[in-house]
PDB file of C-alpha atoms in Angstrom:
ATOM      1  CA  MET A 224     259.188 -35.789  16.521  1.00  0.00           C
ATOM      2  CA  ALA A 225     259.497 -39.212  14.868  1.00  0.00           C
ATOM      3  CA  LYS A 226     263.290 -38.932  14.906  1.00  0.00           C
ATOM      4  CA  ILE A 227     263.328 -38.088  18.626  1.00  0.00           C
ATOM      5  CA  PHE A 228     260.969 -40.962  19.427  1.00  0.00           C
ATOM      6  CA  GLY A 229     263.047 -43.356  17.331  1.00  0.00           C
ATOM      7  CA  LEU A 230     266.347 -42.232  18.823  1.00  0.00           C
ATOM      8  CA  LEU A 231     265.348 -41.929  22.501  1.00  0.00           C
ATOM      9  CA  ILE A 232     262.798 -44.740  22.885  1.00  0.00           C
ATOM     10  CA  VAL A 233     262.615 -47.220  20.033  1.00  0.00           C
ATOM     11  CA  ARG A 234     266.342 -47.663  19.397  1.00  0.00           C
ATOM     12  CA  PRO A 235     267.205 -48.284  23.091  1.00  0.00           C
ATOM     13  CA  PHE A 236     264.390 -50.855  23.256  1.00  0.00           C
ATOM     14  CA  GLY A 237     265.676 -52.465  20.078  1.00  0.00           C
ATOM     15  CA  MET A 238     269.205 -52.599  21.493  1.00  0.00           C
ATOM     16  CA  LEU A 239     267.917 -54.125  24.732  1.00  0.00           C
ATOM     17  CA  LEU A 240     265.933 -56.739  22.816  1.00  0.00           C
ATOM     18  CA  MET A 241     268.984 -57.510  20.699  1.00  0.00           C
ATOM     19  CA  ALA A 242     271.206 -57.865  23.772  1.00  0.00           C
ATOM     20  CA  ILE A 243     268.742 -60.215  25.452  1.00  0.00           C
ATOM     21  CA  TYR A 244     268.321 -62.198  22.236  1.00  0.00           C
ATOM     22  CA  ASN A 245     272.092 -62.622  21.950  1.00  0.00           C
ATOM     23  CA  LEU A 246     272.132 -64.012  25.499  1.00  0.00           C
ATOM     24  CA  VAL A 247     269.193 -66.413  25.301  1.00  0.00           C
ATOM     25  CA  GLY A 248     269.078 -67.200  21.569  1.00  0.00           C
ATOM     26  CA  SER A 249     265.272 -67.112  21.541  1.00  0.00           C
ATOM     27  CA  TYR A 250     263.174 -64.230  20.257  1.00  0.00           C
ATOM     28  CA  GLY A 251     260.157 -65.263  22.347  1.00  0.00           C
ATOM     29  CA  VAL A 252     262.186 -65.605  25.543  1.00  0.00           C
ATOM     30  CA  ALA A 253     263.828 -62.242  24.820  1.00  0.00           C
ATOM     31  CA  ILE A 254     260.396 -60.584  24.658  1.00  0.00           C
ATOM     32  CA  ILE A 255     259.312 -62.234  27.930  1.00  0.00           C
ATOM     33  CA  ILE A 256     262.473 -61.062  29.699  1.00  0.00           C
ATOM     34  CA  PHE A 257     262.010 -57.601  28.193  1.00  0.00           C
ATOM     35  CA  ALA A 258     258.454 -57.424  29.575  1.00  0.00           C
ATOM     36  CA  LEU A 259     259.700 -58.474  33.009  1.00  0.00           C
ATOM     37  CA  LEU A 260     262.455 -55.835  32.938  1.00  0.00           C
ATOM     38  CA  CYS A 261     259.884 -53.162  32.025  1.00  0.00           C
ATOM     39  CA  LYS A 262     257.809 -54.201  35.045  1.00  0.00           C
ATOM     40  CA  PHE A 263     260.826 -53.905  37.326  1.00  0.00           C
ATOM     41  CA  ILE A 264     261.734 -50.506  35.884  1.00  0.00           C
ATOM     42  CA  LEU A 265     258.193 -49.218  36.430  1.00  0.00           C
ATOM     43  CA  LEU A 266     257.787 -50.864  39.852  1.00  0.00           C
ATOM     44  CA  PRO A 267     258.785 -47.792  41.950  1.00  0.00           C
ATOM     45  CA  LEU A 268     256.262 -45.666  40.050  1.00  0.00           C
ATOM     46  CA  THR A 269     253.619 -48.355  40.411  1.00  0.00           C
ATOM     47  CA  ILE A 270     254.161 -48.528  44.182  1.00  0.00           C
ATOM     48  CA  HIS A 271     254.019 -44.735  44.442  1.00  0.00           C
ATOM     49  CA  SER A 272     250.820 -44.697  42.393  1.00  0.00           C
ATOM     50  CA  LYS A 273     249.226 -47.400  44.531  1.00  0.00           C
ATOM     51  CA  LYS A 274     250.102 -45.571  47.754  1.00  0.00           C
ATOM     52  CA  SER A 275     248.665 -42.366  46.330  1.00  0.00           C
ATOM     53  CA  MET A 276     245.445 -44.110  45.324  1.00  0.00           C
ATOM     54  CA  ARG A 277     245.113 -45.611  48.794  1.00  0.00           C
ATOM     55  CA  ARG A 278     245.588 -42.183  50.383  1.00  0.00           C
ATOM     56  CA  MET A 279     242.895 -40.849  48.070  1.00  0.00           C
ATOM     57  CA  SER A 280     240.624 -43.687  49.192  1.00  0.00           C
ATOM     58  CA  ALA A 281     241.262 -42.767  52.823  1.00  0.00           C
ATOM     59  CA  ILE A 282     239.852 -39.266  52.296  1.00  0.00           C
ATOM     60  CA  SER A 283     236.929 -40.322  50.081  1.00  0.00           C
ATOM     61  CA  GLN A 284     234.387 -39.639  52.835  1.00  0.00           C
ATOM     62  CA  LYS A 285     235.763 -36.116  53.316  1.00  0.00           C
ATOM     63  CA  GLN A 286     235.560 -35.561  49.574  1.00  0.00           C
ATOM     64  CA  GLN A 287     231.932 -36.674  49.499  1.00  0.00           C
ATOM     65  CA  ALA A 288     231.118 -34.364  52.411  1.00  0.00           C
ATOM     66  CA  LEU A 289     232.632 -31.394  50.565  1.00  0.00           C
ATOM     67  CA  GLN A 290     230.770 -32.293  47.382  1.00  0.00           C
ATOM     68  CA  LYS A 291     227.474 -32.261  49.253  1.00  0.00           C
ATOM     69  CA  LYS A 292     228.290 -29.068  51.122  1.00  0.00           C
ATOM     70  CA  TYR A 293     229.355 -27.108  48.029  1.00  0.00           C
ATOM     71  CA  ALA A 294     227.177 -28.814  45.441  1.00  0.00           C
ATOM     72  CA  ASN A 295     225.998 -25.461  44.092  1.00  0.00           C
ATOM     73  CA  ASN A 296     229.345 -23.664  44.265  1.00  0.00           C
ATOM     74  CA  ARG A 297     231.858 -25.250  41.933  1.00  0.00           C
ATOM     75  CA  VAL A 298     234.585 -22.676  42.545  1.00  0.00           C
ATOM     76  CA  LYS A 299     234.396 -23.045  46.322  1.00  0.00           C
ATOM     77  CA  LEU A 300     234.316 -26.831  45.989  1.00  0.00           C
ATOM     78  CA  ASN A 301     237.545 -26.798  43.962  1.00  0.00           C
ATOM     79  CA  GLU A 302     239.192 -24.534  46.535  1.00  0.00           C
ATOM     80  CA  GLU A 303     238.203 -26.758  49.455  1.00  0.00           C
ATOM     81  CA  MET A 304     239.238 -29.890  47.571  1.00  0.00           C
ATOM     82  CA  GLN A 305     242.656 -28.386  46.922  1.00  0.00           C
ATOM     83  CA  LYS A 306     243.002 -27.489  50.609  1.00  0.00           C
ATOM     84  CA  LEU A 307     242.055 -31.061  51.531  1.00  0.00           C
ATOM     85  CA  TYR A 308     244.661 -32.509  49.152  1.00  0.00           C
ATOM     86  CA  GLU A 309     247.352 -30.221  50.560  1.00  0.00           C
ATOM     87  CA  LYS A 310     246.394 -31.038  54.136  1.00  0.00           C
ATOM     88  CA  GLU A 311     246.425 -34.790  53.539  1.00  0.00           C
ATOM     89  CA  GLY A 312     249.515 -34.675  51.300  1.00  0.00           C
ATOM     90  CA  VAL A 313     247.905 -36.334  48.291  1.00  0.00           C
ATOM     91  CA  SER A 314     247.684 -35.535  44.589  1.00  0.00           C
ATOM     92  CA  PRO A 315     244.837 -36.884  42.431  1.00  0.00           C
ATOM     93  CA  MET A 316     247.160 -36.878  39.396  1.00  0.00           C
ATOM     94  CA  SER A 317     250.070 -38.767  40.945  1.00  0.00           C
ATOM     95  CA  GLY A 318     248.432 -42.122  40.305  1.00  0.00           C
ATOM     96  CA  CYS A 319     247.967 -41.446  36.587  1.00  0.00           C
ATOM     97  CA  LEU A 320     251.585 -41.445  35.373  1.00  0.00           C
ATOM     98  CA  PRO A 321     252.146 -45.238  35.559  1.00  0.00           C
ATOM     99  CA  SER A 322     248.943 -45.691  33.554  1.00  0.00           C
ATOM    100  CA  PHE A 323     250.399 -43.705  30.633  1.00  0.00           C
ATOM    101  CA  LEU A 324     253.984 -44.998  30.725  1.00  0.00           C
ATOM    102  CA  PRO A 325     253.153 -48.450  29.251  1.00  0.00           C
ATOM    103  CA  LEU A 326     251.930 -46.712  26.062  1.00  0.00           C
ATOM    104  CA  PRO A 327     255.334 -45.434  24.827  1.00  0.00           C
ATOM    105  CA  ILE A 328     256.841 -48.755  25.940  1.00  0.00           C
ATOM    106  CA  MET A 329     254.251 -50.620  23.857  1.00  0.00           C
ATOM    107  CA  MET A 330     254.827 -48.333  20.879  1.00  0.00           C
ATOM    108  CA  GLY A 331     258.591 -48.629  21.248  1.00  0.00           C
ATOM    109  CA  LEU A 332     258.421 -52.422  21.370  1.00  0.00           C
ATOM    110  CA  TYR A 333     256.001 -52.440  18.449  1.00  0.00           C
ATOM    111  CA  TYR A 334     258.382 -50.479  16.210  1.00  0.00           C
ATOM    112  CA  ALA A 335     261.370 -52.530  17.389  1.00  0.00           C
ATOM    113  CA  ILE A 336     259.540 -55.738  16.456  1.00  0.00           C
ATOM    114  CA  GLU A 337     258.094 -54.424  13.186  1.00  0.00           C
ATOM    115  CA  LYS A 338     261.494 -53.084  12.078  1.00  0.00           C
ATOM    116  CA  PRO A 339     264.116 -55.403  13.588  1.00  0.00           C
ATOM    117  CA  ILE A 340     266.732 -54.584  10.942  1.00  0.00           C
ATOM    118  CA  THR A 341     266.512 -50.878  11.743  1.00  0.00           C
ATOM    119  CA  PHE A 342     265.983 -50.806  15.506  1.00  0.00           C
ATOM    120  CA  MET A 343     267.400 -54.080  16.805  1.00  0.00           C
ATOM    121  CA  MET A 344     270.425 -54.272  14.520  1.00  0.00           C
ATOM    122  CA  GLY A 345     270.859 -50.529  13.960  1.00  0.00           C
ATOM    123  CA  ILE A 346     271.054 -50.730  10.170  1.00  0.00           C
ATOM    124  CA  THR A 347     269.703 -47.317   9.236  1.00  0.00           C
ATOM    125  CA  ASP A 348     270.534 -44.214   7.250  1.00  0.00           C
ATOM    126  CA  LYS A 349     267.737 -42.001   8.591  1.00  0.00           C
ATOM    127  CA  ASP A 350     268.472 -41.373  12.279  1.00  0.00           C
ATOM    128  CA  PHE A 351     266.161 -44.115  13.528  1.00  0.00           C
ATOM    129  CA  VAL A 352     263.003 -42.597  12.072  1.00  0.00           C
ATOM    130  CA  THR A 353     259.868 -44.727  12.415  1.00  0.00           C
ATOM    131  CA  GLN A 354     258.775 -44.179   8.805  1.00  0.00           C
ATOM    132  CA  GLY A 355     260.439 -44.871   5.467  1.00  0.00           C
ATOM    133  CA  ILE A 356     263.029 -47.439   4.415  1.00  0.00           C
ATOM    134  CA  PRO A 357     266.739 -46.845   5.133  1.00  0.00           C
ATOM    135  CA  ASP A 358     268.999 -47.124   2.083  1.00  0.00           C
ATOM    136  CA  SER A 359     270.786 -50.241   3.375  1.00  0.00           C
ATOM    137  CA  VAL A 360     267.461 -51.982   4.005  1.00  0.00           C
ATOM    138  CA  GLN A 361     266.334 -51.038   0.507  1.00  0.00           C
ATOM    139  CA  LEU A 362     269.484 -52.697  -0.860  1.00  0.00           C
ATOM    140  CA  LEU A 363     268.454 -55.907   0.918  1.00  0.00           C
ATOM    141  CA  ILE A 364     264.923 -55.655  -0.484  1.00  0.00           C
ATOM    142  CA  ASP A 365     266.263 -55.129  -3.997  1.00  0.00           C
ATOM    143  CA  TYR A 366     268.609 -58.111  -3.627  1.00  0.00           C
ATOM    144  CA  VAL A 367     265.775 -60.406  -2.520  1.00  0.00           C
ATOM    145  CA  GLN A 368     263.454 -59.160  -5.267  1.00  0.00           C
ATOM    146  CA  ASN A 369     266.013 -59.207  -8.086  1.00  0.00           C
ATOM    147  CA  ASN A 370     267.129 -62.747  -7.256  1.00  0.00           C
ATOM    148  CA  GLY A 371     263.561 -64.078  -7.053  1.00  0.00           C
ATOM    149  CA  LEU A 372     263.949 -65.120  -3.412  1.00  0.00           C
ATOM    150  CA  ALA A 373     260.639 -63.594  -2.332  1.00  0.00           C
ATOM    151  CA  ASP A 374     257.947 -61.238  -3.581  1.00  0.00           C
ATOM    152  CA  LEU A 375     257.854 -58.289  -1.173  1.00  0.00           C
ATOM    153  CA  SER A 376     255.856 -55.984  -3.438  1.00  0.00           C
ATOM    154  CA  GLY A 377     252.667 -56.549  -1.461  1.00  0.00           C
ATOM    155  CA  TYR A 378     254.180 -55.225   1.763  1.00  0.00           C
ATOM    156  CA  SER A 379     254.213 -51.573   2.760  1.00  0.00           C
ATOM    157  CA  ASP A 380     257.369 -49.798   3.870  1.00  0.00           C
ATOM    158  CA  TYR A 381     256.030 -50.140   7.376  1.00  0.00           C
ATOM    159  CA  TYR A 382     255.766 -53.958   7.471  1.00  0.00           C
ATOM    160  CA  VAL A 383     258.329 -55.163   4.948  1.00  0.00           C
ATOM    161  CA  GLN A 384     261.253 -55.774   7.326  1.00  0.00           C
ATOM    162  CA  ILE A 385     259.848 -58.886   9.026  1.00  0.00           C
ATOM    163  CA  PRO A 386     259.139 -60.883   5.797  1.00  0.00           C
ATOM    164  CA  LEU A 387     262.480 -59.589   4.511  1.00  0.00           C
ATOM    165  CA  MET A 388     264.235 -60.885   7.625  1.00  0.00           C
ATOM    166  CA  GLU A 389     262.464 -64.242   7.320  1.00  0.00           C
ATOM    167  CA  THR A 390     263.754 -64.575   3.764  1.00  0.00           C
ATOM    168  CA  LEU A 391     267.290 -63.581   4.744  1.00  0.00           C
ATOM    169  CA  ASN A 392     267.261 -66.098   7.612  1.00  0.00           C
ATOM    170  CA  LYS A 393     266.987 -68.896   5.046  1.00  0.00           C
ATOM    171  CA  LEU A 394     270.156 -67.708   3.332  1.00  0.00           C
ATOM    172  CA  ALA A 395     272.322 -67.770   6.463  1.00  0.00           C
ATOM    173  CA  ASP A 396     274.464 -70.823   7.170  1.00  0.00           C
ATOM    174  CA  ALA A 397     274.557 -72.759  10.428  1.00  0.00           C
ATOM    175  CA  ALA A 398     277.094 -70.311  11.864  1.00  0.00           C
ATOM    176  CA  GLY A 399     274.805 -67.349  11.130  1.00  0.00           C
ATOM    177  CA  ASN A 400     276.872 -66.034   8.229  1.00  0.00           C
ATOM    178  CA  PHE A 401     275.222 -64.570   5.134  1.00  0.00           C
ATOM    179  CA  PRO A 402     276.435 -65.017   1.534  1.00  0.00           C
ATOM    180  CA  GLU A 403     279.176 -62.620   0.461  1.00  0.00           C
ATOM    181  CA  ALA A 404     276.859 -61.088  -2.131  1.00  0.00           C
ATOM    182  CA  ILE A 405     274.698 -59.784   0.730  1.00  0.00           C
ATOM    183  CA  THR A 406     277.455 -58.580   3.029  1.00  0.00           C
ATOM    184  CA  LYS A 407     278.995 -56.599   0.170  1.00  0.00           C
ATOM    185  CA  LEU A 408     275.842 -54.508  -0.255  1.00  0.00           C
ATOM    186  CA  SER A 409     276.907 -52.034   2.433  1.00  0.00           C
ATOM    187  CA  SER A 410     279.299 -51.722   5.370  1.00  0.00           C
ATOM    188  CA  GLU A 411     276.376 -51.542   7.819  1.00  0.00           C
ATOM    189  CA  ILE A 412     274.914 -54.793   6.494  1.00  0.00           C
ATOM    190  CA  ALA A 413     278.289 -56.526   6.685  1.00  0.00           C
ATOM    191  CA  GLU A 414     278.798 -55.405  10.295  1.00  0.00           C
ATOM    192  CA  TYR A 415     275.360 -55.620  11.901  1.00  0.00           C
ATOM    193  CA  LEU A 416     273.092 -57.990   9.979  1.00  0.00           C
ATOM    194  CA  VAL A 417     272.373 -61.201  11.936  1.00  0.00           C
ATOM    195  CA  PRO A 418     269.712 -63.903  11.508  1.00  0.00           C
ATOM    196  CA  LEU A 419     266.789 -63.899  13.946  1.00  0.00           C
ATOM    197  CA  ASN A 420     264.991 -67.035  15.063  1.00  0.00           C
ATOM    198  CA  PHE A 421     261.277 -66.182  15.130  1.00  0.00           C
ATOM    199  CA  ASN A 422     260.218 -69.691  16.217  1.00  0.00           C
ATOM    200  CA  PHE A 423     258.903 -69.948  19.774  1.00  0.00           C
ATOM    201  CA  LEU A 424     257.074 -72.987  21.213  1.00  0.00           C
ATOM    202  CA  GLY A 425     256.023 -73.964  17.718  1.00  0.00           C
ATOM    203  CA  PHE A 426     254.797 -70.464  16.791  1.00  0.00           C
ATOM    204  CA  ASN A 427     256.278 -68.142  14.203  1.00  0.00           C
ATOM    205  CA  LEU A 428     256.361 -64.821  16.064  1.00  0.00           C
ATOM    206  CA  ALA A 429     256.879 -62.934  12.814  1.00  0.00           C
ATOM    207  CA  GLN A 430     253.534 -64.230  11.560  1.00  0.00           C
ATOM    208  CA  THR A 431     250.349 -62.169  11.787  1.00  0.00           C
ATOM    209  CA  PRO A 432     247.331 -64.390  12.528  1.00  0.00           C
ATOM    210  CA  ASN A 433     244.739 -64.398   9.759  1.00  0.00           C
ATOM    211  CA  ILE A 434     241.125 -64.376  10.922  1.00  0.00           C
ATOM    212  CA  LYS A 435     240.178 -66.139   7.683  1.00  0.00           C
ATOM    213  CA  GLU A 436     242.689 -68.960   8.199  1.00  0.00           C
ATOM    214  CA  PRO A 437     242.157 -70.816  11.502  1.00  0.00           C
ATOM    215  CA  GLY A 438     245.262 -72.307  13.022  1.00  0.00           C
ATOM    216  CA  LEU A 439     247.256 -72.836  16.172  1.00  0.00           C
ATOM    217  CA  ILE A 440     248.558 -69.271  15.871  1.00  0.00           C
ATOM    218  CA  TRP A 441     245.071 -68.103  16.904  1.00  0.00           C
ATOM    219  CA  LEU A 442     245.914 -69.143  20.469  1.00  0.00           C
ATOM    220  CA  LEU A 443     248.172 -66.134  20.952  1.00  0.00           C
ATOM    221  CA  PRO A 444     245.634 -63.322  20.361  1.00  0.00           C
ATOM    222  CA  ILE A 445     242.985 -65.331  22.248  1.00  0.00           C
ATOM    223  CA  LEU A 446     245.301 -65.823  25.230  1.00  0.00           C
ATOM    224  CA  SER A 447     246.134 -62.144  25.037  1.00  0.00           C
ATOM    225  CA  GLY A 448     242.461 -61.269  25.477  1.00  0.00           C
ATOM    226  CA  VAL A 449     241.855 -63.891  28.180  1.00  0.00           C
ATOM    227  CA  THR A 450     244.831 -62.806  30.282  1.00  0.00           C
ATOM    228  CA  ALA A 451     243.836 -59.136  29.836  1.00  0.00           C
ATOM    229  CA  LEU A 452     240.334 -59.942  31.119  1.00  0.00           C
ATOM    230  CA  LEU A 453     241.673 -62.000  34.013  1.00  0.00           C
ATOM    231  CA  SER A 454     244.121 -59.249  34.949  1.00  0.00           C
ATOM    232  CA  SER A 455     241.352 -56.612  34.887  1.00  0.00           C
ATOM    233  CA  ILE A 456     239.031 -58.732  37.038  1.00  0.00           C
ATOM    234  CA  VAL A 457     241.733 -59.416  39.621  1.00  0.00           C
ATOM    235  CA  MET A 458     242.696 -55.737  39.743  1.00  0.00           C
ATOM    236  CA  GLN A 459     239.072 -54.759  40.376  1.00  0.00           C
ATOM    237  CA  LYS A 460     238.761 -57.358  43.122  1.00  0.00           C
ATOM    238  CA  MET A 461     241.951 -56.134  44.769  1.00  0.00           C
ATOM    239  CA  GLN A 462     240.745 -52.530  44.634  1.00  0.00           C
ATOM    240  CA  GLN A 463     237.409 -53.467  46.173  1.00  0.00           C
ATOM    241  CA  LYS A 464     239.185 -55.408  48.891  1.00  0.00           C
ATOM    242  CA  SER A 465     241.410 -52.460  49.765  1.00  0.00           C
ATOM    243  CA  ASN A 466     238.656 -49.893  49.351  1.00  0.00           C
ATOM    244  CA  PRO A 467     235.051 -51.149  49.607  1.00  0.00           C
ATOM    245  CA  ALA A 468     233.841 -47.668  48.669  1.00  0.00           C
ATOM    246  CA  ALA A 469     235.285 -48.233  45.192  1.00  0.00           C
ATOM    247  CA  ALA A 470     232.530 -50.769  44.549  1.00  0.00           C
ATOM    248  CA  GLN A 471     230.178 -47.838  43.920  1.00  0.00           C
ATOM    249  CA  MET A 472     232.181 -46.988  40.803  1.00  0.00           C
ATOM    250  CA  GLN A 473     232.250 -50.481  39.343  1.00  0.00           C
ATOM    251  CA  GLY A 474     229.089 -50.037  37.302  1.00  0.00           C
ATOM    252  CA  SER A 475     230.745 -47.457  35.029  1.00  0.00           C
ATOM    253  CA  MET A 476     233.898 -49.597  34.755  1.00  0.00           C
ATOM    254  CA  LYS A 477     232.254 -52.839  33.625  1.00  0.00           C
ATOM    255  CA  THR A 478     232.181 -51.718  29.998  1.00  0.00           C
ATOM    256  CA  MET A 479     235.937 -51.080  29.977  1.00  0.00           C
ATOM    257  CA  LEU A 480     236.448 -54.427  31.688  1.00  0.00           C
ATOM    258  CA  TYR A 481     235.343 -56.189  28.508  1.00  0.00           C
ATOM    259  CA  ILE A 482     236.268 -53.643  25.825  1.00  0.00           C
ATOM    260  CA  MET A 483     240.010 -53.678  26.521  1.00  0.00           C
ATOM    261  CA  PRO A 484     240.406 -57.500  26.323  1.00  0.00           C
ATOM    262  CA  LEU A 485     238.365 -57.546  23.106  1.00  0.00           C
ATOM    263  CA  PHE A 486     240.549 -54.772  21.710  1.00  0.00           C
ATOM    264  CA  SER A 487     243.590 -56.815  22.695  1.00  0.00           C
ATOM    265  CA  VAL A 488     242.262 -59.786  20.695  1.00  0.00           C
ATOM    266  CA  TYR A 489     241.602 -57.517  17.718  1.00  0.00           C
ATOM    267  CA  LEU A 490     245.151 -56.151  17.777  1.00  0.00           C
ATOM    268  CA  GLY A 491     246.458 -59.709  18.095  1.00  0.00           C
ATOM    269  CA  PHE A 492     244.920 -60.511  14.712  1.00  0.00           C
ATOM    270  CA  ILE A 493     246.369 -57.514  12.865  1.00  0.00           C
ATOM    271  CA  LEU A 494     249.880 -57.332  14.385  1.00  0.00           C
ATOM    272  CA  PRO A 495     252.790 -59.802  14.498  1.00  0.00           C
ATOM    273  CA  SER A 496     252.422 -62.556  17.091  1.00  0.00           C
ATOM    274  CA  ALA A 497     255.433 -61.244  18.993  1.00  0.00           C
ATOM    275  CA  LEU A 498     253.225 -58.419  20.291  1.00  0.00           C
ATOM    276  CA  ALA A 499     250.702 -60.951  21.607  1.00  0.00           C
ATOM    277  CA  VAL A 500     253.500 -62.742  23.478  1.00  0.00           C
ATOM    278  CA  TYR A 501     254.435 -59.411  25.071  1.00  0.00           C
ATOM    279  CA  TRP A 502     250.814 -58.678  26.060  1.00  0.00           C
ATOM    280  CA  ILE A 503     250.265 -62.148  27.520  1.00  0.00           C
ATOM    281  CA  THR A 504     253.450 -61.869  29.547  1.00  0.00           C
ATOM    282  CA  ASN A 505     252.688 -58.310  30.646  1.00  0.00           C
ATOM    283  CA  ASN A 506     249.133 -59.261  31.699  1.00  0.00           C
ATOM    284  CA  LEU A 507     250.351 -62.179  33.810  1.00  0.00           C
ATOM    285  CA  PHE A 508     253.085 -60.084  35.438  1.00  0.00           C
ATOM    286  CA  THR A 509     250.546 -57.320  36.135  1.00  0.00           C
ATOM    287  CA  LEU A 510     248.176 -59.814  37.745  1.00  0.00           C
ATOM    288  CA  ALA A 511     250.885 -61.257  40.013  1.00  0.00           C
ATOM    289  CA  GLN A 512     252.177 -57.783  40.865  1.00  0.00           C
ATOM    290  CA  GLU A 513     248.708 -56.510  41.785  1.00  0.00           C
ATOM    291  CA  VAL A 514     247.993 -59.465  44.073  1.00  0.00           C
ATOM    292  CA  PHE A 515     251.340 -59.139  45.855  1.00  0.00           C
ATOM    293  CA  LEU A 516     251.273 -55.345  46.225  1.00  0.00           C
ATOM    294  CA  THR A 517     247.696 -55.376  47.525  1.00  0.00           C
ATOM    295  CA  TRP A 518     248.597 -58.019  50.105  1.00  0.00           C
ATOM    296  CA  TYR A 519     251.727 -56.094  51.091  1.00  0.00           C
ATOM    297  CA  MET A 520     249.923 -52.743  51.359  1.00  0.00           C
ATOM    298  CA  ASP A 521     247.031 -54.202  53.355  1.00  0.00           C
ATOM    299  CA  LYS A 522     249.454 -55.838  55.760  1.00  0.00           C
ATOM    300  CA  TYR A 523     252.043 -53.100  56.225  1.00  0.00           C
ATOM    301  CA  HIS A 524     250.337 -49.899  54.993  1.00  0.00           C
ATOM    302  CA  PRO A 525     246.599 -50.311  55.713  1.00  0.00           C
ATOM    303  CA  ILE A 526     244.219 -47.529  54.761  1.00  0.00           C
ATOM    304  CA  PRO A 527     243.402 -45.561  57.914  1.00  0.00           C
ATOM    305  CA  VAL A 528     239.714 -45.724  58.770  1.00  0.00           C
ATOM    306  CA  GLU A 529     238.294 -43.145  61.151  1.00  0.00           C
ATOM    307  CA  ASP A 530     236.343 -44.605  64.075  1.00  0.00           C
ATOM    308  CA  PRO A 531     232.687 -43.408  63.857  1.00  0.00           C
ATOM    309  CA  LYS A 532     232.577 -42.941  67.667  1.00  0.00           C
ATOM    310  CA  LYS A 533     235.659 -40.715  67.606  1.00  0.00           C
ATOM    311  CA  LYS A 534     234.231 -38.818  64.663  1.00  0.00           C
ATOM    312  CA  LYS A 535     230.981 -38.223  66.546  1.00  0.00           C
ATOM    313  CA  LYS A 536     232.919 -37.141  69.629  1.00  0.00           C
ATOM    314  CA  LYS A 537     234.890 -34.612  67.574  1.00  0.00           C
ATOM    315  CA  LYS A 538     231.674 -33.133  66.200  1.00  0.00           C
ATOM    316  CA  GLN A 539     230.252 -32.836  69.733  1.00  0.00           C
ATOM    317  CA  GLU A 540     233.428 -31.139  70.942  1.00  0.00           C
ATOM    318  CA  LYS A 541     233.266 -28.678  68.059  1.00  0.00           C
ATOM    319  CA  GLY A 542     229.593 -28.023  68.842  1.00  0.00           C
ATOM    320  CA  GLU A 543     230.433 -27.322  72.479  1.00  0.00           C
ATOM    321  CA  ALA A 544     233.197 -25.002  71.417  1.00  0.00           C
TER     322      ALA A 544
END
């Protein structure tokens, strides 16, 4: 499973990040562009999900009526609900897919960032697996250790590639060429190894913020949490604006409103800062996207609201019949 995930998801993300980095020459900018591209790729699904959710909102009153009518008959309620969905052409699950898609994207980006030598440069001997150290990478580790360039013994196999890459960056010349002793280690290293510039707006994106050591780097996980909170608040406001009935559900959602941003801050302090840059960017893009799509849907695809007078008239006509 790890091999499939590495080959089909992580490696393509790593290649995309590498291609963007080669164009812009900035690791931070490459991550921002990558986040924007992911938003564009997922946009059709997001629009479909939003339309589906709005159609579900339009039949909320009918759903509530069925729930009251068949409160004591769960089987009949499910049958009538299914008939209602088929009649209205909606699916309660169609709005869920875009909510799950960011997870493999996040995991793919995480592995690509944590293991840039393997997934961005493609230096691997293990079919892009997400665990273990490829032989060529181990040769680089041994070279750094044996020549006293850095002590990497305190890093696990999982995290060692970033400090390794930082050390190797210092050995490259201005043209990005590494010493011959390194390039002779393996043919893959000679062909694919390139220095990466982790500096972005004064931050080292390879650095993991330390909660015990205050510094400017703390801004990234904090901004990650703040933008996540702001994005969640705006999304709730937009949903209430489009569907006032959704306000009844807000009480149960308030806990999640604060838990997710706090979790984002926590992750920002245990993962490389590059992930925080991705989250900040993604949160801001999500906020802007939600505001625009809500405005567009309200203007051009408003939720149909049944006129109470017409509804009453229909009931009278049915009674007469």
